DNA sequence: TTGAAAGCGCTACCAA
DNA sequence: TTGGTAGCGCTTTCAA
């Protein structure tokens, strides 16, 4: 790798400029010269130093991606889609995880920008958008994915979380649930919108929502299973237990199902459960999980498309939101025939004693 | 971001050299000068251009990682471990997926090297190591993970696949299996060593291995579930069906279990099933899956440690292998009391008709 | 303690 | 069609 353009130029008795142009298929190099140069390049296994090129051209062919968790299948999906879409245009992805820590995320943003990225994609865990605002002050286009911020206009690619909440809740109503609970997510755009979709749908159907049927689960994306189980126990402690529950994500839903079964509550007969994300947990779990597919596999690709547009446009482009429509994926965990809401419900206590027989 | 050292130097009436030194805590800058500079830097939100720095220093603070699949939980684990370990030292990860395509992998290697990485980590899908040999000819340290190559010495971090095969098979023997099948993986170091661990263990116990009990599954890491199901049907077609099976990975094992249950074969009573990888599929599947934990969460961290050693060492370091020892994770899919091998076995045909009753 | 000069490997610009 | 010159933003070296 110690070989550089100067060396090749010297070997062939041409100038570095000629080599440079030949390598980039510049039209004003003669066929024979180009051939000579390419031959030598191949012979030496030479590759132009992209660091040097970046310094001159001002673009790095690097796109940054910061996600809260690299292992989470949703973000892995996003990363994969983004990576494969930009690869074809010669970009690489600089990936980093914020571990759901706003402070760490801010540091990583700062560090990434020092690498002079051509674009920065973030599924941000910030509670307020100050750090992101700083990015926008610079010259690196910022694309938010999954999570956005009120009163912070930006490019955004994500799914319609309000619609997700609506779809899930509507589905529970359709299969006959009348006392529907929601295990809600964090105080970010995603959690808030899913909750709103839930509430509006419940209201539209004239159903009641006792305050205590909205359950708050901490750290939903990390300890989901444990939190789901805990949330279920919380639900059972209520005087009138729900007959359906919309869970913020699939992992929580799985925790709910597991705990329900071990407490003698039948899913879906006693409790219909639906998650959100549709993240490959479908097939082998004991009760295949109904979920809302939020198109995680498309988000990366759409973000890539948006980035390429932004980078290709001469004049500054206006911010835009790309909102993907979620889709119901109904499976066994909500598969029951609609029954009348007049069926008297067992209380949590009743259920528990039934389970202990 | 249009701000650079020259600007700061001009503003403060010092030279760029002074600014540069102050930023890197060079000892020979006076306290007051340094303070003045750092103040101004903070005021402007200035960050040194790492591209320019790289060009001069010759190192990029970039580490490349190429894996066959970004979504595969094993590689996601590796990526996460690697990323978090090198982050603290100021490195970023340039990540790319080869999609299990050797040609594409070779291209990506080439492209990555053009970015003048400080190290390159690959879970390679090459069938022969020529492309990797080319990397070693250059100056970028190459670290293989998960998969290695015979007669290609290099730095390597992975788990002991022979031991994994041995552990899994030993466990099946211990729970009473006597006709043990293996759904084998690809013709790479991982597949071959797990197979060898399997074969040696079977032999050591004086058990028979009819040729047809070693089943070959294509594309094990992509269509695992389908292939697992197909492999099970293949097993059922044999005159004497196995009573235990060691599957190359967890996803195949899940496919086997699913198909077995739907064919009326009880797991683990009729067929004990063990996978390999221990990749978070444990809890909610119908029959919790026994597996071999291959320490995927440690591989990235160990690779990082090795890289930092290599980069820190003045003299060229010798190649070394870091081999992590796998561990049995026994769960329900192999949980049966050892029974005598004299129990007559149903044939696949008999089982099938039983299932159709 | 500070800074002038040189140069990392490449590309842009303009002249030949 | 070719190439000399300048310079991207920084660090290194060495002289002041």
XYZ file of C-alpha atoms (C1' of nucleotides) in Angstrom:
746
model
C 0.000 0.000 0.000
C 3.026 2.238 0.045
C 2.372 2.765 -3.650
C 0.793 6.036 -4.655
C -0.057 8.049 -7.747
C 3.284 9.706 -7.872
C 4.949 6.320 -8.122
C 2.724 5.136 -10.911
C 3.149 8.408 -12.760
C 6.917 8.208 -12.466
C 6.995 4.584 -13.641
C 5.022 5.439 -16.722
C 6.553 8.808 -17.487
C 3.263 10.685 -17.120
C 2.010 13.178 -14.565
C -0.051 12.407 -11.482
C -2.857 14.422 -12.975
C -3.046 12.015 -15.872
C -3.123 9.037 -13.571
C -5.787 10.656 -11.464
C -7.960 11.367 -14.462
C -7.493 7.912 -15.949
C -8.608 6.321 -12.703
C -11.762 8.364 -12.613
C -12.622 7.763 -16.271
C -12.130 11.344 -17.150
C -12.980 11.713 -20.842
C -9.876 13.615 -21.868
C -7.358 10.811 -21.536
C -6.389 8.836 -24.629
C -7.298 5.186 -24.839
C -3.732 4.027 -24.921
C -2.605 6.134 -21.991
C -5.543 5.002 -19.919
C -4.847 1.365 -20.754
C -1.210 1.697 -19.797
C -2.146 3.278 -16.513
C -4.877 0.787 -15.647
C -2.539 -2.076 -16.428
C 0.065 -0.767 -14.074
C -2.556 -0.068 -11.429
C -3.803 -3.626 -11.613
C -0.277 -4.972 -11.578
C 0.491 -3.153 -8.359
C -2.910 -3.725 -6.792
C -3.085 0.028 -6.341
C -6.137 1.686 -4.820
C -6.411 5.455 -4.568
C -6.218 6.800 -1.036
C -9.760 7.857 -0.250
C -8.626 9.879 2.722
C -6.616 12.137 0.477
C -9.401 12.289 -2.050
C -11.865 13.259 0.662
C -9.694 16.084 1.798
C -9.715 17.604 -1.648
C -13.254 16.911 -2.761
C -14.877 17.668 0.541
C -16.927 14.501 0.645
C -15.954 11.352 2.405
C -18.278 8.684 1.006
C -19.058 7.924 4.612
C -22.513 7.895 6.124
C -22.918 7.796 9.867
C -25.547 5.741 11.640
C -26.237 5.981 15.342
C -28.794 3.635 16.857
C -29.733 2.916 20.445
C -28.846 -0.767 20.182
C -27.052 -2.730 17.504
C -28.592 -6.041 18.527
C -32.183 -4.916 18.513
C -33.675 -6.535 15.410
C -35.463 -3.353 14.448
C -32.257 -1.342 14.234
C -30.368 -4.240 12.713
C -32.994 -4.203 9.990
C -32.553 -0.476 9.491
C -28.776 -0.814 9.351
C -28.938 -3.621 6.853
C -31.328 -1.775 4.557
C -29.298 1.404 4.722
C -25.993 -0.353 4.205
C -27.027 -2.354 1.194
C -28.699 0.622 -0.454
C -25.787 3.009 -0.130
C -23.104 0.443 -0.830
C -23.981 0.418 -4.499
C -23.165 4.098 -4.676
C -19.804 3.572 -3.034
C -20.697 4.667 0.469
C -19.789 2.971 3.688
C -21.615 3.080 6.945
C -19.934 4.298 10.111
C -21.978 2.648 12.811
C -22.230 3.404 16.479
C -24.541 2.545 19.316
C -25.783 5.067 21.842
C -26.888 2.370 24.287
C -30.040 4.463 24.810
C -27.871 7.039 26.569
C -28.467 10.634 25.404
C -25.114 11.824 26.678
C -23.220 9.082 24.899
C -25.227 9.750 21.776
C -24.225 13.408 21.861
C -20.575 12.431 22.150
C -20.844 10.033 19.281
C -22.499 12.668 17.119
C -19.655 15.024 17.825
C -17.043 12.412 17.083
C -18.792 11.310 13.914
C -18.993 14.826 12.564
C -15.253 15.136 12.966
C -14.967 12.449 10.305
C -16.691 14.781 7.851
C -19.534 12.449 6.982
C -21.622 13.040 3.925
C -24.754 12.389 5.964
C -25.722 11.364 9.464
C -28.632 9.075 10.286
C -29.823 8.844 13.872
C -32.483 6.955 15.740
C -32.118 9.414 18.531
C -32.643 8.792 22.217
C -32.352 12.469 23.111
C -35.021 13.873 25.346
C -34.684 17.299 23.818
C -33.309 18.063 20.378
C -30.534 20.499 21.302
C -27.734 18.179 20.263
C -29.504 17.546 16.973
C -30.013 21.233 16.402
C -26.255 21.639 16.589
C -25.875 19.119 13.821
C -28.273 21.033 11.629
C -26.224 24.175 12.136
C -23.348 22.389 10.450
C -23.172 21.216 6.880
C -23.851 17.527 7.367
C -27.387 16.552 6.410
C -29.184 14.969 9.349
C -31.777 12.268 8.798
C -33.791 11.060 11.750
C -35.218 7.571 11.666
C -37.840 5.928 13.828
C -38.013 8.738 16.358
C -38.709 12.385 15.677
C -39.173 15.468 17.808
C -41.980 17.909 18.134
C -40.997 21.389 17.053
C -37.801 20.121 15.497
C -38.210 20.018 11.746
C -35.825 17.671 9.959
C -35.645 14.915 7.431
C -37.417 11.920 8.885
C -38.061 8.336 7.895
C -40.216 6.193 10.103
C -43.462 4.418 10.393
C -46.790 5.914 11.277
C -46.932 5.165 14.964
C -50.328 6.689 15.432
C -51.648 4.326 12.772
C -49.856 1.437 14.462
C -51.627 2.173 17.734
C -54.893 2.503 15.908
C -54.487 -0.698 13.907
C -53.565 -2.754 16.937
C -56.407 -1.430 19.032
C -58.930 -1.717 16.229
C -57.906 -5.332 15.820
C -58.435 -6.072 19.498
C -61.872 -4.482 19.312
C -62.660 -6.520 16.220
C -61.879 -9.801 17.918
C -64.251 -8.891 20.711
C -62.151 -7.267 23.403
C -63.965 -4.674 25.486
C -61.604 -3.864 28.332
C -58.410 -3.107 26.557
C -55.144 -2.245 28.255
C -51.999 -0.688 26.830
C -48.491 -1.289 28.051
C -47.005 1.920 26.903
C -43.548 2.853 25.718
C -41.244 5.739 26.497
C -41.963 9.458 26.340
C -40.656 9.818 22.813
C -42.502 10.314 19.578
C -42.994 6.601 19.114
C -44.423 5.861 22.530
C -46.604 8.940 22.572
C -48.087 8.392 19.132
C -48.865 4.741 19.695
C -50.586 5.702 22.912
C -52.600 8.365 21.128
C -53.650 5.913 18.423
C -54.754 3.592 21.165
C -56.721 6.190 23.100
C -58.474 7.650 20.081
C -59.555 4.237 18.897
C -60.860 3.194 22.280
C -62.845 6.423 22.476
C -64.193 6.094 18.986
C -65.649 2.770 19.964
C -67.173 4.239 23.086
C -65.183 1.987 25.361
C -63.912 2.928 28.770
C -60.264 3.392 29.618
C -59.680 3.305 33.316
C -56.462 5.162 34.047
C -54.901 2.030 35.487
C -55.254 0.194 32.201
C -52.442 2.262 30.798
C -49.354 0.654 32.153
C -45.942 2.159 32.079
C -43.011 -0.172 31.487
C -39.456 1.028 32.044
C -36.645 0.242 29.638
C -38.951 -1.387 27.128
C -36.308 -2.210 24.587
C -33.812 -3.750 26.930
C -35.583 -5.761 29.594
C -38.767 -6.152 27.632
C -39.522 -9.679 28.657
C -39.203 -9.040 32.372
C -41.143 -5.833 32.105
C -43.885 -7.546 30.174
C -44.247 -10.144 32.876
C -44.303 -7.467 35.567
C -46.899 -5.489 33.631
C -49.101 -8.534 33.401
C -48.978 -9.043 37.149
C -49.873 -5.393 37.547
C -52.866 -5.942 35.284
C -53.966 -8.937 37.311
C -54.003 -6.910 40.477
C -56.731 -4.672 39.105
C -60.335 -5.222 40.194
C -61.402 -5.856 36.637
C -58.742 -7.330 34.473
C -58.488 -6.452 30.805
C -59.476 -8.928 28.116
C -57.049 -7.548 25.553
C -53.741 -5.740 25.643
C -51.767 -3.757 23.109
C -48.076 -3.913 23.975
C -45.586 -1.270 22.945
C -43.343 -3.870 21.373
C -43.077 -7.558 20.627
C -40.705 -8.441 23.399
C -43.011 -7.008 26.026
C -45.852 -8.927 24.425
C -43.858 -12.111 24.717
C -43.229 -11.436 28.381
C -46.932 -10.859 28.872
C -47.861 -14.113 27.152
C -45.321 -16.116 29.047
C -46.426 -14.800 32.396
C -50.096 -15.122 31.472
C -49.731 -18.782 30.592
C -47.839 -19.538 33.754
C -50.582 -17.798 35.764
C -53.263 -19.898 34.128
C -54.607 -17.144 31.927
C -55.349 -18.421 28.440
C -54.108 -16.492 25.451
C -56.051 -15.468 23.450
C -59.254 -16.770 25.094
C -58.947 -14.845 28.349
C -56.516 -12.244 27.142
C -55.776 -11.290 23.562
C -52.266 -9.931 23.129
C -50.831 -7.883 20.305
C -47.338 -6.472 20.014
C -45.704 -4.051 17.650
C -42.702 -4.365 15.370
C -43.313 -7.779 13.829
C -39.707 -8.646 14.406
C -39.262 -12.272 13.468
C -40.634 -13.590 16.729
C -43.600 -15.038 14.966
C -43.139 -18.663 14.252
C -41.868 -20.677 17.141
C -43.244 -19.102 20.244
C -45.862 -21.001 22.114
C -48.630 -18.695 21.052
C -47.635 -17.091 17.763
C -47.738 -13.383 18.340
C -49.989 -10.958 16.548
C -48.144 -7.762 15.799
C -48.031 -4.575 13.804
C -45.473 -4.674 11.045
C -43.820 -1.280 11.010
C -41.805 -1.963 7.855
C -38.473 -1.968 9.566
C -36.929 -3.596 6.527
C -37.891 -0.628 4.366
C -36.790 2.184 6.619
C -33.087 1.898 5.838
C -33.734 1.764 2.114
C -35.983 4.804 2.205
C -33.483 6.714 4.279
C -30.818 5.853 1.707
C -33.014 7.119 -1.096
C -33.612 10.354 0.752
C -29.908 10.811 1.456
C -28.977 10.310 -2.176
C -31.562 12.882 -3.177
C -30.244 15.381 -0.682
C -26.650 14.845 -1.751
C -27.581 15.011 -5.411
C -29.599 18.181 -5.207
C -27.915 21.427 -6.170
C -30.136 23.694 -4.160
C -30.846 22.998 -0.495
C -33.768 20.607 -0.195
C -36.726 21.153 2.077
C -37.172 18.877 5.029
C -39.527 16.028 4.453
C -41.082 13.149 6.327
C -41.234 9.705 4.839
C -43.923 7.901 6.757
C -44.416 4.213 6.090
C -47.801 2.712 6.743
C -47.850 -0.161 9.219
C -49.744 -3.360 8.584
C -51.577 -5.780 10.820
C -50.040 -9.220 11.157
C -52.724 -11.228 12.921
C -51.710 -14.510 14.478
C -52.835 -16.853 17.219
C -52.378 -14.509 20.168
C -55.488 -12.571 19.149
C -57.291 -15.320 17.295
C -60.657 -15.668 18.898
C -64.197 -15.270 17.715
C -65.759 -11.982 18.648
C -67.899 -12.396 21.713
C -70.333 -10.048 23.315
C -69.034 -7.559 25.790
C -71.752 -8.595 28.194
C -69.875 -11.734 29.168
C -69.084 -11.198 32.809
C -65.385 -10.992 33.425
C -63.457 -12.825 36.048
C -61.455 -10.586 38.282
C -57.760 -11.035 38.516
C -58.200 -12.707 41.895
C -60.701 -15.138 40.499
C -58.396 -16.029 37.700
C -55.547 -16.578 40.013
C -57.436 -19.004 42.183
C -58.661 -20.791 39.068
C -55.081 -21.151 37.956
C -54.100 -22.655 41.260
C -56.608 -25.476 41.134
C -17.974 23.522 9.957
C -16.260 25.896 7.609
C -14.113 26.815 10.568
C -10.598 25.433 10.599
C -7.331 25.800 12.463
C -6.163 28.605 10.289
C -9.238 30.613 11.241
C -8.774 30.039 14.932
C -5.078 30.830 14.682
C -5.778 34.068 12.845
C -8.475 35.118 15.322
C -6.101 34.646 18.212
C -2.947 35.922 16.582
C -1.108 32.628 16.963
C 0.050 30.042 14.447
C -1.806 26.915 13.363
C 0.948 24.856 14.914
C 0.164 26.325 18.294
C -3.514 25.577 17.884
C -2.766 22.052 16.776
C -0.520 21.416 19.740
C -2.951 22.934 22.212
C -5.719 20.683 20.936
C -3.618 17.593 21.406
C -2.396 18.578 24.866
C 1.124 18.985 23.723
C 3.228 19.883 26.761
C 5.048 22.843 25.279
C 2.147 25.250 25.115
C 1.706 27.753 27.930
C -1.307 27.477 30.151
C -2.693 30.804 29.104
C -2.289 30.225 25.400
C -3.912 26.818 25.669
C -6.829 28.266 27.630
C -7.350 31.016 25.089
C -7.367 28.489 22.279
C -9.670 26.005 23.985
C -12.090 28.784 24.791
C -12.274 29.863 21.213
C -12.607 26.271 20.066
C -15.527 25.703 22.353
C -17.107 28.977 21.327
C -17.037 27.985 17.684
C -17.899 24.350 18.257
C -14.764 23.512 16.346
C -13.672 19.898 15.818
C -10.430 19.084 14.040
C -10.880 17.524 10.645
C -9.974 13.887 11.158
C -9.630 13.315 7.439
C -6.802 15.790 7.256
C -5.257 14.419 10.411
C -5.409 10.895 8.993
C -3.632 11.951 5.873
C -0.716 13.234 7.874
C -0.504 10.678 10.626
C -1.220 7.652 8.494
C -3.868 6.236 10.762
C -7.549 6.734 10.352
C -9.079 5.646 13.671
C -11.332 3.473 11.555
C -11.737 -0.252 11.950
C -13.468 -2.233 9.257
C -15.874 -5.066 9.953
C -17.271 -7.330 7.270
C -19.819 -9.937 8.255
C -21.995 -12.243 6.187
C -25.236 -10.825 7.590
C -25.940 -7.788 9.734
C -29.209 -9.150 11.057
C -27.906 -12.490 12.189
C -27.839 -12.231 15.976
C -24.426 -13.857 16.160
C -22.806 -11.188 14.024
C -24.855 -8.457 15.611
C -23.387 -9.605 18.911
C -19.884 -9.510 17.483
C -20.433 -6.049 16.041
C -21.786 -4.719 19.287
C -18.913 -6.102 21.340
C -16.335 -4.791 18.926
C -17.930 -1.399 18.610
C -18.277 -0.723 22.299
C -14.741 -1.903 23.035
C -12.998 0.224 20.427
C -15.189 3.253 20.888
C -13.499 4.097 24.140
C -10.229 4.387 22.311
C -11.696 6.732 19.751
C -12.209 4.272 16.946
C -15.249 3.904 14.770
C -16.464 0.834 13.004
C -16.945 0.806 9.256
C -19.447 -1.984 8.778
C -20.405 -3.894 5.698
C -22.242 -7.084 4.897
C -21.031 -9.642 2.393
C -24.433 -11.306 2.155
C -22.557 -14.642 2.255
C -21.219 -13.830 -1.219
C -17.459 -14.335 -1.580
C -17.253 -12.088 -4.623
C -19.039 -9.248 -2.888
C -16.880 -9.763 0.159
C -13.754 -9.408 -1.946
C -15.050 -6.144 -3.391
C -15.878 -4.815 0.014
C -12.426 -5.716 1.295
C -10.890 -3.800 -1.554
C -13.112 -0.806 -1.004
C -12.510 -0.824 2.723
C -8.757 -0.892 2.326
C -8.997 2.207 0.183
C -10.205 4.000 3.301
C -6.880 3.217 4.983
C -8.324 1.397 7.945
C -6.244 0.796 11.014
C -7.483 -2.797 11.131
C -9.892 -5.044 9.283
C -12.050 -7.675 10.945
C -13.767 -10.274 8.790
C -16.057 -13.199 9.356
C -15.176 -14.424 5.943
C -17.320 -16.413 3.568
C -14.470 -17.044 1.141
C -14.000 -20.597 -0.008
C -10.287 -20.089 -0.438
C -8.190 -17.474 1.280
C -6.671 -15.752 -1.753
C -8.497 -12.492 -1.202
C -7.444 -12.527 2.437
C -3.862 -13.259 1.513
C -3.901 -10.052 -0.505
C -4.933 -8.159 2.597
C -2.034 -9.589 4.543
C 0.348 -8.426 1.863
C -0.728 -4.888 2.639
C -0.180 -2.979 5.836
C -3.621 -3.304 7.393
C -3.770 -5.904 10.164
C -6.345 -8.575 9.362
C -8.279 -10.266 12.141
C -10.520 -13.188 11.271
C -13.464 -13.945 13.507
C -15.695 -16.986 13.701
C -14.299 -18.627 10.593
C -10.688 -19.459 9.848
C -8.861 -21.222 7.043
C -6.617 -24.209 7.003
C -3.119 -23.329 5.887
C -3.816 -19.622 6.225
C -2.182 -18.343 9.383
C -3.676 -15.122 10.721
C -5.008 -13.480 13.828
C -8.176 -15.285 14.756
C -10.875 -14.936 17.385
C -13.610 -17.528 17.558
C -15.068 -20.296 19.557
C -13.865 -23.854 19.715
C -16.172 -25.468 17.196
C -14.767 -28.912 17.707
C -15.596 -28.623 21.394
C -19.070 -27.347 20.493
C -19.739 -30.441 18.401
C -18.385 -32.622 21.149
C -20.393 -30.949 23.923
C -23.634 -31.134 22.009
C -23.192 -34.767 21.053
C -22.014 -35.767 24.489
C -25.127 -34.182 25.909
C -27.392 -36.128 23.555
C -25.647 -39.337 24.559
C -26.028 -38.429 28.208
C -29.773 -37.989 27.926
C -30.037 -41.436 26.400
C -29.928 -40.944 22.638
C -28.395 -43.817 20.708
C -29.109 -43.060 17.068
C -27.887 -39.538 16.722
C -28.108 -37.491 13.570
C -26.317 -34.279 12.639
C -27.651 -31.595 10.369
C -24.378 -30.224 9.243
C -23.280 -26.777 8.245
C -21.229 -25.453 5.360
C -17.803 -26.550 4.214
C -16.007 -23.927 6.224
C -13.969 -24.246 9.388
C -17.042 -23.962 11.573
C -19.113 -26.614 9.833
C -16.228 -29.002 9.467
C -15.069 -28.766 13.072
C -18.519 -29.170 14.540
C -18.967 -32.239 12.364
C -15.660 -33.636 13.515
C -16.541 -33.060 17.155
C -19.779 -34.895 16.490
C -18.159 -37.844 14.718
C -15.389 -38.335 17.262
C -17.839 -38.301 20.140
C -20.176 -40.782 18.494
C -17.248 -43.079 17.851
C -15.866 -42.758 21.318
C -19.182 -44.002 22.634
C -19.138 -46.918 20.244
C -22.304 -45.784 18.515
C -23.073 -46.269 14.859
C -23.284 -43.401 12.367
C -25.061 -44.472 9.240
C -23.960 -42.182 6.431
C -27.507 -40.929 5.936
C -27.669 -39.606 9.473
C -25.412 -36.778 8.447
C -27.677 -34.390 6.696
C -26.540 -31.512 4.613
C -28.571 -28.313 4.762
C -28.009 -25.558 2.227
C -27.840 -21.908 3.215
C -28.019 -22.667 6.888
C -27.815 -19.108 8.074
C -30.405 -17.646 5.787
C -33.263 -20.083 5.318
C -32.510 -22.033 8.447
C -36.054 -22.651 9.485
C -37.172 -24.049 6.139
C -34.037 -26.128 5.857
C -34.508 -27.498 9.325
C -38.004 -28.624 8.448
C -36.791 -30.194 5.215
C -33.988 -31.959 7.051
C -36.453 -33.415 9.508
C -38.568 -34.818 6.709
C -35.413 -36.300 5.245
C -34.694 -37.933 8.590
C -38.189 -39.351 8.756
C -37.784 -41.012 5.404
C -34.966 -43.187 6.748
C -35.676 -46.787 7.718
C -34.574 -46.143 11.275
C -35.118 -42.625 12.439
C -32.752 -40.952 14.833
C -33.698 -40.334 18.452
C -31.499 -37.286 18.802
C -30.165 -34.614 16.492
C -27.411 -32.036 16.774
C -28.221 -29.113 14.514
C -25.575 -26.807 13.087
C -27.362 -23.770 14.438
C -30.343 -22.692 16.490
C -32.537 -21.631 13.631
C -32.253 -25.019 11.986
C -33.051 -26.604 15.317
C -36.174 -24.501 15.561
C -37.227 -25.602 12.105
C -36.678 -29.208 13.117
C -38.740 -28.839 16.269
C -41.558 -27.093 14.499
C -41.792 -29.715 11.785
C -41.422 -32.552 14.279
C -44.327 -31.332 16.377
C -46.524 -30.888 13.356
C -45.659 -34.433 12.256
C -46.607 -35.846 15.620
C -43.087 -36.475 16.794
C -42.619 -35.475 20.395
C -39.665 -33.360 21.390
C -37.710 -34.396 23.407
C -39.367 -37.763 24.085
C -39.107 -39.155 20.547
C -36.435 -36.833 19.317
C -34.051 -34.782 21.401
C -32.905 -31.627 19.612
C -29.928 -29.431 20.340
C -28.800 -26.372 18.405
C -25.700 -24.264 18.509
C -25.191 -20.547 19.092
C -27.501 -19.954 22.034
C -28.814 -16.868 20.373
C -31.667 -15.572 22.466
C -34.205 -18.005 21.082
C -34.510 -19.681 24.414
C -37.454 -18.457 26.311
C -40.653 -18.323 24.390
C -40.503 -21.060 21.844
C -42.833 -23.968 22.318
C -40.062 -26.287 23.401
C -37.242 -24.209 24.835
C -34.176 -25.062 22.854
C -31.040 -26.642 24.225
C -27.995 -25.115 22.632
C -24.269 -24.597 22.792
C -23.320 -21.115 23.850
C -20.401 -20.083 21.690
C -19.748 -16.836 23.539
C -20.790 -14.610 20.714
C -20.985 -11.690 23.090
C -17.295 -12.012 23.947
C -15.884 -12.405 20.482
C -16.086 -8.745 19.546
C -14.486 -7.668 22.788
C -11.634 -10.115 22.423
C -11.082 -9.055 18.839
C -10.906 -5.452 20.030
C -8.336 -6.354 22.647
C -6.235 -8.132 20.064
C -6.442 -5.202 17.666
C -5.349 -2.723 20.289
C -2.393 -4.941 21.119
C -1.413 -5.183 17.486
C -1.714 -1.454 16.944
C 0.152 -0.709 20.133
C 3.050 -3.017 19.509
C 6.229 -1.524 18.081
C 7.540 -4.710 16.532
C 5.333 -6.853 14.306
C 3.326 -9.257 16.437
C 3.042 -12.952 15.770
C -0.275 -14.345 14.655
C -2.369 -15.791 17.395
C -5.646 -17.601 17.869
C -8.039 -16.619 20.609
C -10.291 -19.616 21.092
C -13.245 -19.251 23.436
C -14.616 -22.359 25.088
C -18.284 -23.082 24.410
C -20.730 -24.052 27.123
C -23.751 -26.307 27.215
C -27.098 -24.608 27.745
C -29.477 -27.498 28.406
C -33.183 -26.793 28.141
C -36.409 -28.654 27.479
C -35.656 -29.824 23.951
C -33.248 -32.439 25.308
C -34.753 -32.862 28.731
C -35.558 -36.498 29.098
C -34.457 -39.200 31.437
C -31.840 -41.467 29.946
C -33.481 -44.585 28.647
C -32.007 -47.788 27.393
C -30.998 -47.993 23.796
C -32.862 -51.270 23.450
C -36.217 -49.524 23.205
C -37.408 -50.396 19.729
C -37.713 -47.357 17.515
C -40.630 -46.484 15.356
C -39.735 -46.029 11.732
C -40.407 -42.749 10.070
C -43.374 -44.299 8.258
C -44.874 -45.570 11.483
C -44.537 -42.155 13.038
C -46.159 -40.478 10.136
C -49.211 -42.654 10.238
C -49.443 -42.141 13.958
C -49.435 -38.424 13.383
C -52.253 -38.673 10.923
C -54.633 -40.415 13.271
C 7.213 28.477 24.310
C 6.308 29.568 19.536
C 6.164 29.307 14.498
C 7.918 28.915 9.379
C 8.316 25.548 6.066
C 7.384 21.162 4.132
C 4.448 17.678 2.926
C 0.637 13.658 3.615
C -1.944 11.885 -1.505
C -4.921 13.530 -4.010
C -7.942 16.751 -7.294
C -9.249 21.438 -9.435
C -7.973 24.873 -12.447
C -6.112 26.614 -16.199
C -2.425 26.838 -19.565
C 0.097 24.508 -23.125
C -4.817 15.248 -24.727
C -1.555 16.451 -21.158
C 0.551 18.581 -17.077
C 2.274 22.502 -13.862
C 0.702 24.706 -9.968
C -1.920 25.338 -6.012
C -4.126 23.783 -2.182
C -7.576 20.648 0.818
C -6.546 20.885 6.780
C -3.705 19.090 9.323
C 1.012 17.422 11.724
C 6.051 17.046 11.782
C 10.469 18.930 11.973
C 13.466 22.100 13.270
C 14.908 26.768 13.957
C 14.126 30.933 16.628
